[in-house]
């Protein structure tokens, strides 16, 4: 392969951060931030389709994939902390300008990066990531109860967040074409979630998710003021987030490019070709 994917680690803030990288380093950079409960692995379909033209960098957040999983008794699993670590990661790699591709939890980190260093952001690609409270529907009621009273709702939250049926639903969602999905997607993710210590890590991180709702108005204000180039790619079969969320971005950035696809929360599972084509047209048009 002319542009093979390389699997690397780098020390950041006392942690070993794993990441995958491909493509020419002098090409436009895509910083790909993964969602829960995946890792940089979710972007493999894009690496195979875009490394000829772009420099792709996808880190595993602490507690995910092949990065370190520090004990939550000694490490703050918060999105502010994640943003700090990923910021230091980009600086260690010398990434001074990049397009942010944000999925799920990756959006919570990416928007923090954008607000902290807007001068580094060429554009935003939002794939099933929420920046508006209305994007969290009835499926988030157990989460809201957990945020309001962690002790009383911890057990229920862990079951809802980390069970095999829920892990499967994150991928398949409401898509009737189940045969399009590789069962390895959710069985591998469930094996990851079943590892010792993961329940505590993911529970701490999900409890911190409440801070994102508090930050949504800041993210929206930043988009309205800065008017960044935005491409929203949305899997319409997603049960995690509301289908109204893509258009909500247009309220903040009227020129946002919105594309709703026949796919689930992890749209790259089944729509990688379409997403790669959209990215080529979007990023290429900005240069």
Coordinates of C-alpha atoms in Angstrom, one line a residue:
X1 CA 0.0 0.0 0.0
X2 CA 1.3 3.5 -0.9
X3 CA -0.2 5.0 2.3
X4 CA -0.4 2.2 4.9
X5 CA -2.0 2.8 8.3
X6 CA 0.6 2.9 11.1
X7 CA -0.3 2.0 14.6
X8 CA 1.6 4.1 17.1
X9 CA 1.8 5.2 20.7
X10 CA 3.0 8.4 22.2
X11 CA 3.5 9.5 25.9
X12 CA 1.1 12.3 26.8
X13 CA 0.7 13.6 30.4
X14 CA 2.1 10.4 31.8
X15 CA -0.1 8.1 29.7
X16 CA 0.6 6.0 26.7
X17 CA -1.8 7.2 24.0
X18 CA -2.4 4.9 21.1
X19 CA -3.3 6.3 17.7
X20 CA -3.5 5.3 14.1
X21 CA -2.1 7.5 11.3
X22 CA -2.0 7.4 7.5
X23 CA -1.6 9.6 4.5
X24 CA 0.9 12.3 3.5
X25 CA 1.9 14.6 6.4
X26 CA 1.8 17.6 4.1
X27 CA -1.8 16.9 3.1
X28 CA -4.8 18.4 4.8
X29 CA -5.2 16.8 8.2
X30 CA -8.3 15.1 9.6
X31 CA -8.3 14.7 13.3
X32 CA -10.8 11.9 14.0
X33 CA -12.3 11.7 17.5
X34 CA -14.2 8.5 18.2
X35 CA -17.4 7.8 20.0
X36 CA -18.5 5.5 22.8
X37 CA -17.8 2.6 23.2
X38 CA -15.5 2.4 20.2
X39 CA -12.0 3.7 19.6
X40 CA -9.9 4.8 16.6
X41 CA -10.8 1.4 15.1
X42 CA -14.1 2.8 14.0
X43 CA -12.4 5.0 11.4
X44 CA -10.7 2.1 9.6
X45 CA -13.2 2.4 6.7
X46 CA -12.1 6.0 6.2
X47 CA -8.4 5.2 6.4
X48 CA -8.9 2.7 3.6
X49 CA -10.7 5.3 1.4
X50 CA -9.0 8.7 2.2
X51 CA -5.3 8.1 3.0
X52 CA -4.4 8.8 -0.6
X53 CA -5.4 12.5 -0.3
X54 CA -5.5 13.3 3.4
X55 CA -3.4 13.0 6.6
X56 CA -5.6 11.0 9.0
X57 CA -4.9 10.9 12.7
X58 CA -7.2 9.0 15.1
X59 CA -6.3 8.7 18.8
X60 CA -7.8 6.3 21.3
X61 CA -9.0 8.3 24.3
X62 CA -7.7 7.2 27.8
X63 CA -9.8 4.2 28.9
X64 CA -10.5 3.2 25.3
X65 CA -8.8 1.0 22.7
X66 CA -5.1 0.5 23.2
X67 CA -4.5 3.7 25.2
X68 CA -3.8 3.4 28.9
X69 CA -6.7 2.7 31.2
X70 CA -5.7 4.5 34.5
X71 CA -7.6 3.6 37.7
X72 CA -10.5 6.1 38.1
X73 CA -9.6 6.4 41.7
X74 CA -6.4 8.3 40.5
X75 CA -7.5 9.7 37.2
X76 CA -10.3 12.1 36.4
X77 CA -12.5 10.6 33.6
X78 CA -14.0 13.9 32.5
X79 CA -14.5 15.5 29.1
X80 CA -12.5 18.5 30.2
X81 CA -9.6 16.2 31.0
X82 CA -9.9 14.4 27.7
X83 CA -9.8 17.7 25.8
X84 CA -6.7 18.7 27.7
X85 CA -5.0 15.4 26.9
X86 CA -6.0 15.4 23.2
X87 CA -4.9 19.0 22.9
X88 CA -1.5 18.0 24.2
X89 CA -1.6 15.1 21.8
X90 CA -2.1 17.4 18.8
X91 CA 0.7 19.6 20.0
X92 CA 3.1 16.7 20.4
X93 CA 2.3 15.6 16.8
X94 CA 2.7 19.2 15.5
X95 CA -0.9 19.4 14.3
X96 CA -1.3 23.2 13.9
X97 CA -4.3 23.1 11.5
X98 CA -6.9 20.4 11.1
X99 CA -10.5 19.5 10.2
X100 CA -12.2 17.9 13.2
X101 CA -14.2 14.8 12.5
X102 CA -16.4 14.3 15.7
X103 CA -18.6 11.3 16.4
X104 CA -20.6 10.9 19.7
X105 CA -18.2 11.4 22.6
X106 CA -15.8 12.8 20.1
X107 CA -18.0 15.9 19.7
X108 CA -17.8 16.6 23.4
X109 CA -14.0 16.7 23.1
X110 CA -13.8 18.3 19.7
X111 CA -16.0 21.3 20.6
X112 CA -13.8 21.9 23.7
X113 CA -10.7 21.9 21.4
X114 CA -12.4 24.3 19.0
X115 CA -13.3 26.8 21.7
X116 CA -9.8 26.6 23.2
X117 CA -7.9 26.9 19.9
X118 CA -10.2 28.2 17.2
X119 CA -7.2 29.2 15.1
X120 CA -6.4 25.5 14.5
X121 CA -9.8 24.6 13.1
X122 CA -10.1 24.4 9.3
X123 CA -13.6 22.9 9.4
X124 CA -15.9 20.6 11.4
X125 CA -17.4 17.3 10.3
X126 CA -20.1 16.2 12.7
X127 CA -21.3 12.6 12.5
X128 CA -24.0 11.8 15.0
X129 CA -22.7 14.1 17.7
X130 CA -25.0 16.4 19.7
X131 CA -24.5 20.1 20.5
X132 CA -28.1 20.9 21.4
X133 CA -30.2 19.7 24.4
X134 CA -33.1 18.9 22.0
X135 CA -30.9 16.2 20.4
X136 CA -31.2 14.1 23.5
X137 CA -34.5 12.4 23.5
X138 CA -36.5 10.0 25.7
X139 CA -33.8 7.4 25.5
X140 CA -31.7 9.7 27.7
X141 CA -34.2 9.7 30.6
X142 CA -32.2 7.0 32.5
X143 CA -29.1 9.1 32.0
X144 CA -30.8 12.3 33.3
X145 CA -32.0 10.3 36.4
X146 CA -28.4 9.1 36.9
X147 CA -27.1 12.7 36.7
X148 CA -29.7 13.8 39.2
X149 CA -29.0 11.0 41.7
X150 CA -26.0 8.9 40.9
X151 CA -26.2 6.5 43.9
X152 CA -29.8 5.6 43.4
X153 CA -29.5 5.0 39.6
X154 CA -25.9 3.6 39.2
X155 CA -27.0 0.0 38.8
X156 CA -29.7 0.8 36.2
X157 CA -27.3 3.1 34.3
X158 CA -24.6 0.4 34.1
X159 CA -27.1 -2.2 32.8
X160 CA -28.5 0.2 30.2
X161 CA -25.1 1.5 29.1
X162 CA -23.0 -1.6 29.0
X163 CA -25.2 -4.6 28.2
X164 CA -24.9 -6.7 25.0
X165 CA -28.4 -5.8 23.7
X166 CA -27.7 -2.1 24.2
X167 CA -24.3 -2.4 22.6
X168 CA -25.9 -4.1 19.6
X169 CA -28.6 -1.4 19.4
X170 CA -26.0 1.3 19.2
X171 CA -25.0 -0.1 15.8
X172 CA -28.2 -1.4 14.3
X173 CA -30.6 1.2 15.8
X174 CA -33.9 1.1 13.9
X175 CA -32.3 -0.1 10.6
X176 CA -34.5 -2.9 9.2
X177 CA -31.6 -4.2 7.1
X178 CA -29.8 -5.9 10.0
X179 CA -28.0 -8.2 7.6
X180 CA -25.9 -5.2 6.5
X181 CA -24.1 -5.2 9.9
X182 CA -21.2 -7.4 10.9
X183 CA -22.0 -8.9 14.3
X184 CA -18.3 -8.5 15.3
X185 CA -19.0 -4.8 15.6
X186 CA -21.1 -5.2 18.8
X187 CA -19.6 -8.4 20.1
X188 CA -16.1 -6.9 20.0
X189 CA -17.4 -3.7 21.7
X190 CA -19.1 -5.7 24.4
X191 CA -15.9 -7.7 25.0
X192 CA -14.1 -4.4 25.5
X193 CA -16.8 -3.1 27.9
X194 CA -16.6 -6.4 29.9
X195 CA -13.0 -5.9 30.7
X196 CA -12.0 -5.4 34.4
X197 CA -12.3 -1.8 35.4
X198 CA -14.4 -0.7 32.4
X199 CA -17.7 -0.4 34.4
X200 CA -16.1 2.1 36.8
X201 CA -14.4 4.0 34.0
X202 CA -17.5 4.3 31.8
X203 CA -19.8 5.1 34.7
X204 CA -17.5 8.0 35.8
X205 CA -17.3 9.3 32.2
X206 CA -21.0 9.1 31.6
X207 CA -21.7 10.9 34.9
X208 CA -19.6 13.7 33.6
X209 CA -21.7 13.9 30.4
X210 CA -24.0 16.2 32.3
X211 CA -21.3 18.9 31.9
X212 CA -21.8 18.8 28.1
X213 CA -25.4 20.0 28.5
X214 CA -24.2 22.9 30.5
X215 CA -21.6 23.7 27.7
X216 CA -24.0 23.4 24.7
X217 CA -24.9 27.1 24.8
X218 CA -21.2 28.0 24.6
X219 CA -20.7 25.7 21.6
X220 CA -23.7 27.1 19.8
X221 CA -22.5 30.7 20.5
X222 CA -19.1 29.9 19.2
X223 CA -20.6 28.4 15.9
X224 CA -22.9 31.4 15.5
X225 CA -20.0 33.9 16.0
X226 CA -17.3 32.0 14.1
X227 CA -19.4 30.5 11.3
X228 CA -17.0 27.6 10.7
X229 CA -17.4 25.4 7.7
X230 CA -19.6 22.5 8.9
X231 CA -20.5 19.2 7.3
X232 CA -23.1 17.2 9.2
X233 CA -23.4 13.6 8.4
X234 CA -26.2 11.8 10.2
X235 CA -27.3 8.1 10.3
X236 CA -31.1 8.4 10.4
X237 CA -31.5 5.0 12.2
X238 CA -29.7 6.3 15.3
X239 CA -31.6 5.6 18.5
X240 CA -29.2 7.5 20.6
X241 CA -29.9 11.0 19.3
X242 CA -32.9 12.7 17.8
X243 CA -33.3 13.1 14.0
X244 CA -33.9 16.8 14.6
X245 CA -30.3 17.4 15.6
X246 CA -28.8 17.8 12.1
X247 CA -31.0 20.7 11.3
X248 CA -30.3 22.3 14.7
X249 CA -26.7 22.9 13.4
X250 CA -28.2 24.9 10.5
X251 CA -29.7 27.3 13.1
X252 CA -26.2 28.1 14.3
X253 CA -24.4 27.9 10.9
X254 CA -26.9 28.6 8.1
X255 CA -24.4 27.5 5.4
X256 CA -23.8 24.1 7.1
X257 CA -23.9 21.1 4.7
X258 CA -26.4 18.6 6.0
X259 CA -26.6 15.0 4.8
X260 CA -28.9 12.4 6.4
X261 CA -28.0 8.9 5.4
X262 CA -29.6 5.5 5.6
X263 CA -27.3 4.3 8.4
X264 CA -27.2 4.0 12.2
X265 CA -25.3 5.8 15.0
X266 CA -22.1 4.4 13.7
X267 CA -22.8 5.4 10.1
X268 CA -19.4 4.2 8.9
X269 CA -20.7 0.6 9.5
X270 CA -22.7 0.7 6.3
X271 CA -22.2 4.1 4.6
X272 CA -18.4 4.4 4.4
X273 CA -18.3 5.0 0.6
X274 CA -20.9 7.7 0.8
X275 CA -19.2 9.4 3.8
X276 CA -15.8 9.3 2.1
X277 CA -17.3 10.9 -1.0
X278 CA -18.9 13.7 1.1
X279 CA -15.6 14.3 2.9
X280 CA -13.6 14.5 -0.4
X281 CA -16.1 17.1 -1.7
X282 CA -16.2 19.1 1.5
X283 CA -12.6 19.3 2.5
X284 CA -11.4 19.7 -1.1
X285 CA -13.7 22.6 -1.6
X286 CA -12.2 24.5 1.3
X287 CA -8.7 24.6 -0.2

